[in-house]
mmCIF file of C-alpha atoms in Angstrom:
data_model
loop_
_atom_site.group_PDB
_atom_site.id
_atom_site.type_symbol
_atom_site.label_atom_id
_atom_site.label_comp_id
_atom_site.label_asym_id
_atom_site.label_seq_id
_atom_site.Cartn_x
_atom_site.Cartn_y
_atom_site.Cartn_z
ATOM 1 C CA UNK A 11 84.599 9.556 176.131
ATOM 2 C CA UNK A 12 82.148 9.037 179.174
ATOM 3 C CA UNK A 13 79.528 7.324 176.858
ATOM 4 C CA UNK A 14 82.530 4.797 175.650
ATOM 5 C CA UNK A 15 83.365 4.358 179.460
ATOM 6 C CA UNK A 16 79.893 3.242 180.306
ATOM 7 C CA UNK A 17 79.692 1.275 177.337
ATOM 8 C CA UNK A 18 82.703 -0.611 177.905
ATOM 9 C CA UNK A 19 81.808 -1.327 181.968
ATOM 10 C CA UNK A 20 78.739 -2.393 180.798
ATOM 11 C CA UNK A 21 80.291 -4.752 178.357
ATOM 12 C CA UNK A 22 82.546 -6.439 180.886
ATOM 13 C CA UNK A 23 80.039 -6.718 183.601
ATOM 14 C CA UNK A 24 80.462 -10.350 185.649
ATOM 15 C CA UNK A 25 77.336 -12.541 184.975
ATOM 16 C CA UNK A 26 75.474 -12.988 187.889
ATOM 17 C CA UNK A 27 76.076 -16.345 190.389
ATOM 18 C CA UNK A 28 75.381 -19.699 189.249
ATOM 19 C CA UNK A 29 72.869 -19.585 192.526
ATOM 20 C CA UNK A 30 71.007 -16.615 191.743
ATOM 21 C CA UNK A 31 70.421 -17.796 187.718
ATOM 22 C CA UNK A 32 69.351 -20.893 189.187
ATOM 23 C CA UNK A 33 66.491 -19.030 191.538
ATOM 24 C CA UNK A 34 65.729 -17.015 188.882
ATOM 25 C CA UNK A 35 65.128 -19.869 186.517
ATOM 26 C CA UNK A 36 61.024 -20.478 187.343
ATOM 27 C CA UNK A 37 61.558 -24.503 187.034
ATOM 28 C CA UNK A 38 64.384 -24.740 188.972
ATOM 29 C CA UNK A 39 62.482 -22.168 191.727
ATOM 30 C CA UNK A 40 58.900 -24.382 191.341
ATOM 31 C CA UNK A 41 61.286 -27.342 192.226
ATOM 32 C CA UNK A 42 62.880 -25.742 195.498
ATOM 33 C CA UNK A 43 59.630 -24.763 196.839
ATOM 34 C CA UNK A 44 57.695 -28.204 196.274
ATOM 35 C CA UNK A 45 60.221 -30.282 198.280
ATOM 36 C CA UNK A 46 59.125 -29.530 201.503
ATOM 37 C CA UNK A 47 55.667 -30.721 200.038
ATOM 38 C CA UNK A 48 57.102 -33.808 198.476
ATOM 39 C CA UNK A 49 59.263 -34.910 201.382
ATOM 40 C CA UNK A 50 56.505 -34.509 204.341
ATOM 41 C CA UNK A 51 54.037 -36.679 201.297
ATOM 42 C CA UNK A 52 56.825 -39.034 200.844
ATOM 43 C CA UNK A 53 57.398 -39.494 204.902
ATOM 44 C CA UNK A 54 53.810 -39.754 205.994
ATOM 45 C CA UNK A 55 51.504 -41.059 202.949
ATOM 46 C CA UNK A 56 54.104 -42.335 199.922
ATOM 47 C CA UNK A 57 56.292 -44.752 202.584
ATOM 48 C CA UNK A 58 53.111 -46.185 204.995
ATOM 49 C CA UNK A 59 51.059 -47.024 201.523
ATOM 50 C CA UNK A 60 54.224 -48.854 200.485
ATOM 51 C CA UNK A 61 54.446 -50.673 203.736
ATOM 52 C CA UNK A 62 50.830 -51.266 203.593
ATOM 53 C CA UNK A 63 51.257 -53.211 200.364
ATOM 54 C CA UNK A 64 54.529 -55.330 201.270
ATOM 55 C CA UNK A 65 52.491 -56.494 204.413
ATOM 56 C CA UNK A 66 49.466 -57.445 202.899
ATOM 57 C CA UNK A 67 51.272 -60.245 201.073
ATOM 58 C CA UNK A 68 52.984 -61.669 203.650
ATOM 59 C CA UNK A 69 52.169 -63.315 207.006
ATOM 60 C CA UNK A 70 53.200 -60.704 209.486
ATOM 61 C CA UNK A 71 52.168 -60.613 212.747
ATOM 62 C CA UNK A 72 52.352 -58.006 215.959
ATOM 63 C CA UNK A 73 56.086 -59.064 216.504
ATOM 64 C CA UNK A 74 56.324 -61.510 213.474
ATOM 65 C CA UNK A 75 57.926 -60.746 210.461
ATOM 66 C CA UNK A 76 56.016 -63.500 208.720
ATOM 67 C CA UNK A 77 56.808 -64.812 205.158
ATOM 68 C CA UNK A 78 55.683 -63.327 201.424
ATOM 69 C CA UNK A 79 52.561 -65.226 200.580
ATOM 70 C CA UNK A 80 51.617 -63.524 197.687
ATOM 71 C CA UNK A 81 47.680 -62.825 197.311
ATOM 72 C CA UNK A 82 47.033 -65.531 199.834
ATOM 73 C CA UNK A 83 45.631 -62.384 202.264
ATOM 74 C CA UNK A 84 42.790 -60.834 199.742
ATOM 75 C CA UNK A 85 41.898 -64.645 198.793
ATOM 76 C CA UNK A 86 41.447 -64.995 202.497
ATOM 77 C CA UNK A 87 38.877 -61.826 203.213
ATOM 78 C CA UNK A 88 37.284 -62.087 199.691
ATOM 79 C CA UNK A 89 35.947 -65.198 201.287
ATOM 80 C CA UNK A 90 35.007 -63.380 204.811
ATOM 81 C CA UNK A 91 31.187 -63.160 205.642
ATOM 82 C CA UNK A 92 32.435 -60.293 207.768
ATOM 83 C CA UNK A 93 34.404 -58.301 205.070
ATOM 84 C CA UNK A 94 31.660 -58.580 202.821
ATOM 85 C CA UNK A 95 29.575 -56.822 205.518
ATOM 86 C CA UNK A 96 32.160 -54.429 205.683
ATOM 87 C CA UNK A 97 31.356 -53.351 201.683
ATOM 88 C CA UNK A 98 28.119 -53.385 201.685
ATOM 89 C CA UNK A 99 28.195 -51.492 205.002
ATOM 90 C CA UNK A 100 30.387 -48.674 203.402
ATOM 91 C CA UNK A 101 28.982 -48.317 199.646
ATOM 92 C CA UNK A 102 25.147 -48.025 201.902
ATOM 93 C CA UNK A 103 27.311 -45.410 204.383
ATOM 94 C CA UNK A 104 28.730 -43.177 201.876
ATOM 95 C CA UNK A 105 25.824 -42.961 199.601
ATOM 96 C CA UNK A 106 23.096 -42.393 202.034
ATOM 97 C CA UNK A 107 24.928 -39.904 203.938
ATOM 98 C CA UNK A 108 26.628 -37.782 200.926
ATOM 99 C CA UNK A 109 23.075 -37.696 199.557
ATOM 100 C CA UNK A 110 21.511 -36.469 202.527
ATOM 101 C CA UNK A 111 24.284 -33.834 203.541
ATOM 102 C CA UNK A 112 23.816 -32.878 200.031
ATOM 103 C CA UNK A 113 20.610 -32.195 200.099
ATOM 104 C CA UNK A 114 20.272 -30.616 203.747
ATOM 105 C CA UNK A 115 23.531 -28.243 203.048
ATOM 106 C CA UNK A 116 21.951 -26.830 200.179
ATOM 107 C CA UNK A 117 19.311 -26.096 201.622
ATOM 108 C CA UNK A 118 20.667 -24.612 204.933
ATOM 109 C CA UNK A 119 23.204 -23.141 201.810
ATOM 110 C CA UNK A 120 19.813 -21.042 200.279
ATOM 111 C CA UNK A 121 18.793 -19.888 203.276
ATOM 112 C CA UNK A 122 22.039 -18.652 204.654
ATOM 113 C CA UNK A 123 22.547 -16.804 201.003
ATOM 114 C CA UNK A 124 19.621 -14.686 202.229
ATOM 115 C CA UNK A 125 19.786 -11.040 204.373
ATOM 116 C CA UNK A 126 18.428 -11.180 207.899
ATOM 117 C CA UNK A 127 19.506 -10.121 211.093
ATOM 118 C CA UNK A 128 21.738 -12.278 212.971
ATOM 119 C CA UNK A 129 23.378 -14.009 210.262
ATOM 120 C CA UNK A 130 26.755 -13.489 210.689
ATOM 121 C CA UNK A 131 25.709 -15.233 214.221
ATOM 122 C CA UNK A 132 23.929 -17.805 212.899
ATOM 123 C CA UNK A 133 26.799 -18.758 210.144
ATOM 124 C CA UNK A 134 28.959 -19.205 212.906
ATOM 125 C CA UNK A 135 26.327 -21.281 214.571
ATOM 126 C CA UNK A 136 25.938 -23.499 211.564
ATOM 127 C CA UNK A 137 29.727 -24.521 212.104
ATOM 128 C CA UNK A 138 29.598 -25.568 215.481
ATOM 129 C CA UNK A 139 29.352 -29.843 214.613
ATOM 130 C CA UNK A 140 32.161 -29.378 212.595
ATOM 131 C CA UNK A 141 34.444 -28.339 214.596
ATOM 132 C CA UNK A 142 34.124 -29.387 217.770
ATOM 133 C CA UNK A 143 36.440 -32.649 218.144
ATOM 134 C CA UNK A 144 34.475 -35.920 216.410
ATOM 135 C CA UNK A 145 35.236 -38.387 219.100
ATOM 136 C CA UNK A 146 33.771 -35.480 221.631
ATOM 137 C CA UNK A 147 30.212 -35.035 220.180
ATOM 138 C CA UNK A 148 30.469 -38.771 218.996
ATOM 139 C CA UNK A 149 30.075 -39.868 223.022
ATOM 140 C CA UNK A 150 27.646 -37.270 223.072
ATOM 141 C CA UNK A 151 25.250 -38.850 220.520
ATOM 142 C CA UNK A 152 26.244 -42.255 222.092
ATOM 143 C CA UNK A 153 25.119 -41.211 225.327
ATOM 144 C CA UNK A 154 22.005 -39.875 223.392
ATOM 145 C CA UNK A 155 21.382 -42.987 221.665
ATOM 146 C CA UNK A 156 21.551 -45.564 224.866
ATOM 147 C CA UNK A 157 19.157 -47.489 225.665
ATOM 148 C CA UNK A 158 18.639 -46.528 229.640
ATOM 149 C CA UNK A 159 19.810 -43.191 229.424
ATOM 150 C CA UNK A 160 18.682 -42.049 226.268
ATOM 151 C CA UNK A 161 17.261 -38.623 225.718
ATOM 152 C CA UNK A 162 15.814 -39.518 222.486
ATOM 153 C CA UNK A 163 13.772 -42.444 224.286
ATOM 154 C CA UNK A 164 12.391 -39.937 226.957
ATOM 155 C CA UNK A 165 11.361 -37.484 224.082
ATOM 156 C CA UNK A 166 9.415 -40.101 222.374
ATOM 157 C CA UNK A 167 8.118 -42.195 225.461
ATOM 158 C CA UNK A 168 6.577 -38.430 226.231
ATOM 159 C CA UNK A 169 5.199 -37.457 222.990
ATOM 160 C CA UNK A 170 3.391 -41.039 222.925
ATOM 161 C CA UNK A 171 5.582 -42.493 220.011
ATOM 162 C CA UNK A 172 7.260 -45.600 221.854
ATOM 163 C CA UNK A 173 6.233 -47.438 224.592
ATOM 164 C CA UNK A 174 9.161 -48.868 226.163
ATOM 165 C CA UNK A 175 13.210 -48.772 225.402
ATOM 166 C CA UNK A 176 14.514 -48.827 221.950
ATOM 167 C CA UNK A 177 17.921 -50.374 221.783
ATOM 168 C CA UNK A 178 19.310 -47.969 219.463
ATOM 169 C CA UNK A 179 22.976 -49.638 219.410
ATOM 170 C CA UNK A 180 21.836 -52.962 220.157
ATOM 171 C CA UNK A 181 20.423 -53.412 217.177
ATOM 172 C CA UNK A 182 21.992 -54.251 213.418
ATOM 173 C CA UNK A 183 19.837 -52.540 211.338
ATOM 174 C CA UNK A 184 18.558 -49.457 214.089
ATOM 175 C CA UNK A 185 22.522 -49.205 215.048
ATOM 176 C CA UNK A 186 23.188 -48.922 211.424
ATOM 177 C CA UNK A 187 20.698 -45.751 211.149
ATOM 178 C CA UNK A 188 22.029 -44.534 214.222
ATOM 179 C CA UNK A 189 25.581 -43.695 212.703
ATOM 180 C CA UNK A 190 24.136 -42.588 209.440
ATOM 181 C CA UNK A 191 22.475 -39.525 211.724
ATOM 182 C CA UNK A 192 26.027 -38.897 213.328
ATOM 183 C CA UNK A 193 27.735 -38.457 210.130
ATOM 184 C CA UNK A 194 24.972 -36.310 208.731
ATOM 185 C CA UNK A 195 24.638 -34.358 211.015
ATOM 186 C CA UNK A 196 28.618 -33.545 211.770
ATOM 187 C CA UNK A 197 28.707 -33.227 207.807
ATOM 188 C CA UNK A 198 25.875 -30.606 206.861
ATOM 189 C CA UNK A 199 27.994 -27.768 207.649
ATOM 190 C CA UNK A 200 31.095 -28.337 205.728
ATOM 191 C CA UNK A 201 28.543 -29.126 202.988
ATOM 192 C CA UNK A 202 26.256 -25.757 203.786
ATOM 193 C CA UNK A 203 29.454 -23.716 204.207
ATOM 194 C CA UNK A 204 31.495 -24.731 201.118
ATOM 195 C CA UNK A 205 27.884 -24.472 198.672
ATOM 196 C CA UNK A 206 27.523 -20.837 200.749
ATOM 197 C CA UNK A 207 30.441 -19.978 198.778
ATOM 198 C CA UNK A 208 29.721 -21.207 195.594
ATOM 199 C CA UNK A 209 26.257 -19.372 195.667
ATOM 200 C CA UNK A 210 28.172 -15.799 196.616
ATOM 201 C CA UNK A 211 30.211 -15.580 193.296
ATOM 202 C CA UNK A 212 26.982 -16.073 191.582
ATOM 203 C CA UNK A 213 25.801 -12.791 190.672
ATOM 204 C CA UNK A 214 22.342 -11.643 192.062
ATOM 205 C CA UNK A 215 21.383 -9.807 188.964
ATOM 206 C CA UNK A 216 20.902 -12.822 186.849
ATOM 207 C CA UNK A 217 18.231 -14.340 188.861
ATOM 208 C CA UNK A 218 16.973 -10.649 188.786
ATOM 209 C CA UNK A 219 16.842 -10.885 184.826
ATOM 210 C CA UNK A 220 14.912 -14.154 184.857
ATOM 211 C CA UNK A 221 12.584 -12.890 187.348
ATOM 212 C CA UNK A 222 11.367 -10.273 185.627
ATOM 213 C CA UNK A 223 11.306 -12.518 182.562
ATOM 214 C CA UNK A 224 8.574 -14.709 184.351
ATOM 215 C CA UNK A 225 10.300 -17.800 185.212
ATOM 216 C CA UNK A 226 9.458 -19.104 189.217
ATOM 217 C CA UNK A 227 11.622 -19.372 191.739
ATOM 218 C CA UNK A 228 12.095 -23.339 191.206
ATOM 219 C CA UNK A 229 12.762 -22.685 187.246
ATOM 220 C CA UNK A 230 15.517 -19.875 188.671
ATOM 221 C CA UNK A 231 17.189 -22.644 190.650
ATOM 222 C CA UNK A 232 17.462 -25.166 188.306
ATOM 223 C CA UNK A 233 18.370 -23.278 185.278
ATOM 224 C CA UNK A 234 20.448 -20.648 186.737
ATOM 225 C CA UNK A 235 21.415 -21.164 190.475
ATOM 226 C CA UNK A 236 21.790 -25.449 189.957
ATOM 227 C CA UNK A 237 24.138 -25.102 186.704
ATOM 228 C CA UNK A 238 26.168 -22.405 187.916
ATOM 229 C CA UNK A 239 26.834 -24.008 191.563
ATOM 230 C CA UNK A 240 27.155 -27.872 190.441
ATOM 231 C CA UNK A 241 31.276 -27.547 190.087
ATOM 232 C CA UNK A 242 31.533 -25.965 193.437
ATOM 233 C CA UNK A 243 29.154 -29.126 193.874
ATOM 234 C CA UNK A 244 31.385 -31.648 193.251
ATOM 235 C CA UNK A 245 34.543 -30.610 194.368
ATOM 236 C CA UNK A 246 32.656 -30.788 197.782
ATOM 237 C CA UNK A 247 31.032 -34.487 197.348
ATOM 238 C CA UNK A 248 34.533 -35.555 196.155
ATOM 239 C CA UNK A 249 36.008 -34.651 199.417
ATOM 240 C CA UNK A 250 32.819 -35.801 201.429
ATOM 241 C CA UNK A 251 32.856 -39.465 199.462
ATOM 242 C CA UNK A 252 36.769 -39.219 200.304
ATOM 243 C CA UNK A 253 36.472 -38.746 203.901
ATOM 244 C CA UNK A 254 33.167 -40.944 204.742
ATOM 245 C CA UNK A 255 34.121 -43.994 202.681
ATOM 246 C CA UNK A 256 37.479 -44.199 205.158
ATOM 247 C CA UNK A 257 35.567 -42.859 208.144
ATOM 248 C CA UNK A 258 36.500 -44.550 211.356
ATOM 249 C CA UNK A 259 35.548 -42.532 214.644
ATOM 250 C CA UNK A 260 32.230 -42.429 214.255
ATOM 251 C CA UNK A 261 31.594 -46.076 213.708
ATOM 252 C CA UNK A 262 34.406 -46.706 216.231
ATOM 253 C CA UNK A 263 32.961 -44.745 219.014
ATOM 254 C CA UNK A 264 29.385 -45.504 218.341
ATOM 255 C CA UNK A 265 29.332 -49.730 217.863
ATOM 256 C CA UNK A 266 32.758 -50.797 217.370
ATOM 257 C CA UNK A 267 31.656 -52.175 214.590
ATOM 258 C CA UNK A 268 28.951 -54.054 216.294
ATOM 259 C CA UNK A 269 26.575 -55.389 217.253
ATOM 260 C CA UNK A 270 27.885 -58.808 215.611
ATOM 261 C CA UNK A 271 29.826 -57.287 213.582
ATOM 262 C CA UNK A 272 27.110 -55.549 211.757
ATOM 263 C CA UNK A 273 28.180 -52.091 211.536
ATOM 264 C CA UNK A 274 31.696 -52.760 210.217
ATOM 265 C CA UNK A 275 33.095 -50.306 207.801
ATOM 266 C CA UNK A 276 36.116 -50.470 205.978
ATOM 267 C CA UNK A 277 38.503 -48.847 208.685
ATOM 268 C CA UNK A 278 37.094 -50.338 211.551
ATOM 269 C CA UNK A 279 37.151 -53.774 210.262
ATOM 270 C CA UNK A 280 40.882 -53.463 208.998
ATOM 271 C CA UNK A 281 41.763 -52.065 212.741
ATOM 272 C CA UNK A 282 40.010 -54.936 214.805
ATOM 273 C CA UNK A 283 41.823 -57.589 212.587
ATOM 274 C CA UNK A 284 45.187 -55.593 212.202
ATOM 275 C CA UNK A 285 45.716 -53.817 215.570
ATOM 276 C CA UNK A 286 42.913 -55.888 217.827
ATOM 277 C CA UNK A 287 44.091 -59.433 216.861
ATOM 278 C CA UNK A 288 47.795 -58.715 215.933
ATOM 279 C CA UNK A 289 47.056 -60.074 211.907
ATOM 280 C CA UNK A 290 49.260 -56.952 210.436
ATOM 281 C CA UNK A 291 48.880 -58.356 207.107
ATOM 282 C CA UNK A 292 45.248 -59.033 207.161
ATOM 283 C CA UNK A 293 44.531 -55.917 208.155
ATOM 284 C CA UNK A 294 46.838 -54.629 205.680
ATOM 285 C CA UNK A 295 44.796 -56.145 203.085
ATOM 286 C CA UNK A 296 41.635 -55.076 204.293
ATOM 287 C CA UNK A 297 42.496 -51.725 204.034
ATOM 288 C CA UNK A 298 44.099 -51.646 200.560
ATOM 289 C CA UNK A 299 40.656 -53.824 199.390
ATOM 290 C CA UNK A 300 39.252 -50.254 199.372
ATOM 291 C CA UNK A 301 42.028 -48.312 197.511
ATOM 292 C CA UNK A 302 40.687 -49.408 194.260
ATOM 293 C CA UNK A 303 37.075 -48.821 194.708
ATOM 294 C CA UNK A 304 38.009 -45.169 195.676
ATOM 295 C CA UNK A 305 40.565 -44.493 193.377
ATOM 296 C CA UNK A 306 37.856 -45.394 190.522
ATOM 297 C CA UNK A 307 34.797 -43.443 192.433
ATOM 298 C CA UNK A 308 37.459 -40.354 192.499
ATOM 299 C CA UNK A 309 38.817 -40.814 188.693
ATOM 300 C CA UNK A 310 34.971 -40.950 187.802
ATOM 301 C CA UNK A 311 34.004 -37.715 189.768
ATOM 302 C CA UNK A 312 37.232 -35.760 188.942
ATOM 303 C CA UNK A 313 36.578 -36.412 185.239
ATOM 304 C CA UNK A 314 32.799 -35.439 185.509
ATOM 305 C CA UNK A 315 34.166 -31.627 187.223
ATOM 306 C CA UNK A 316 36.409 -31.687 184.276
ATOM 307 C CA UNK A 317 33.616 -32.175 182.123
ATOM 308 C CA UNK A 318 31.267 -29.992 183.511
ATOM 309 C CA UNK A 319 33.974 -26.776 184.213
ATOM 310 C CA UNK A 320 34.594 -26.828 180.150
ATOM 311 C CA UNK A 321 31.075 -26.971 179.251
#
């Protein structure tokens, strides 16, 4: 009799809440948890992109609505001196500098890997330009780099390079090298870090096994270390191409795009037109001249991780 009790309880037990079938349903719970995600995207990158676009075809101004124009804007730049400085300015930018803090983070990446005292110290060190604030150490290098002041000058006057003042920021091309050093150095470390942690999960005893099979120290790297690190590698050159194609404060800080408008990047040019001449829509265009160049560069790159994760 107890066993048909139980049975029978068990039978007519109420199904659980709408609610709670719902929560335990995984799509249903993936959903619920990515709103947050999709409505702070939506607020701050989905709904100023969209913005972006509907002013760069029209003829807004700071306190104009202006008029749809259609491509009139692009036609406009794509026939600007300036904006043409402005691309070749960023493609030279972003390649010299990603290949530099490439190089010099993998190094500063190999030596870290290594055991010696103080280098839990000297890790920490190694962070320092990338964190403190980028306009802050920005004014530092400017003050560094100017022509009556700078420290660089009295270092070289001293050792006998120079003999007299080298406008640094005064001129195109020296200017041009000058924020090239700025970004490299304030990017070596997030470079040096991330490859630090690519080379930990790569187990010790496999360059141990080719050692004792003959093979050099260079033939270790490139046939063990390089293969095993290189999609580490380019996750971290995605984000680095990402972030110094749209740089800004540097080049901001440093020139304002000058002098004569030879330093112009991307961002900077799009704010002097948009925000320091009022021409919303020209700067509007300016800035969404470079969405398609990046969106290719990061299709390309995210297919060549894809391609060298399955292989």
């Amino acid at each position: 009799m107890a066993i048909s009790a139980v049975s029978d309880t068990t039978l007519h037990e109420a199904p659980p809440p709408r609610r709670q079938r719902l929560l335990e349903d995984e799509r249903w719970l993936a959903f619920v948890l990515l709103v947050p995600t999709i409505v702070l995207l939506g607020m701050f990158i989905a709904y100023p992109f969209i913005q972006g676009i509907l002013l760069s075809v029209t003829s807004s101004r700071v306190g104009m609505r202006g008029d749809f124009v259609g491509l009139a804007n692009f036609y406009k730049i794509f026939n600007d001196g300036i904006f043409r400085t402005a691309v070749y300015n960023t493609f030279l930018y972003t390649g010299v500098t990603t290949v530099f803090k490439l190089a010099l983070g993998l190094w500063l990446a190999m030596l870290l890997n290594r055991n010696f005292r103080g280098k839990a110290f000297t890790r920490a060190f190694i962070l320092l330009p990338f964190i403190i604030p980028t306009v802050l150490s920005t004014f530092a290098w400017k003050w560094m780099f100017d022509p009556t002041f700078s420290v660089l000058n009295w270092l070289l006057y001293h050792l006998g390079l120079i003999t007299g003042r080298i406008n640094w920021l005064g001129d195109p091309d020296l200017a041009m090298i000058s924020i090239i050093i700025v970004n490299i150095w304030r990017g070596v470390p997030f470079f040096a870090i991330s490859l630090l942690a690519g080379l930990q999960t790569i187990s010790p005893e496999l360059n141990e096994a080719a050692a004792i099979d003959g093979a050099k120290p260079w033939q270790r790297f490139w046939h063990i270390t390089w293969p095993l690190l290189l999609p580490v590698t380019m996750v971290v050159m995605l984000f680095s191409v990402i972030q110094t194609f749209a740089d800004f404060q540097i080049v901001y800080v440093m020139t304002g795009g000058g002098p004569a408008n030879a330093t112009h990047l991307f961002a900077t040019y799009a704010y002097q037109i948009g925000i320091g001449t009022g021409l919303l829509s020209e700067g509007a265009a300016i800035s969404l001249a470079m969405f398609p160049v990046l969106f290719l560069v990061v299709v390309i790159q995210l297919l060549y991780i894809r391609r060298v994760e399955v292989r």
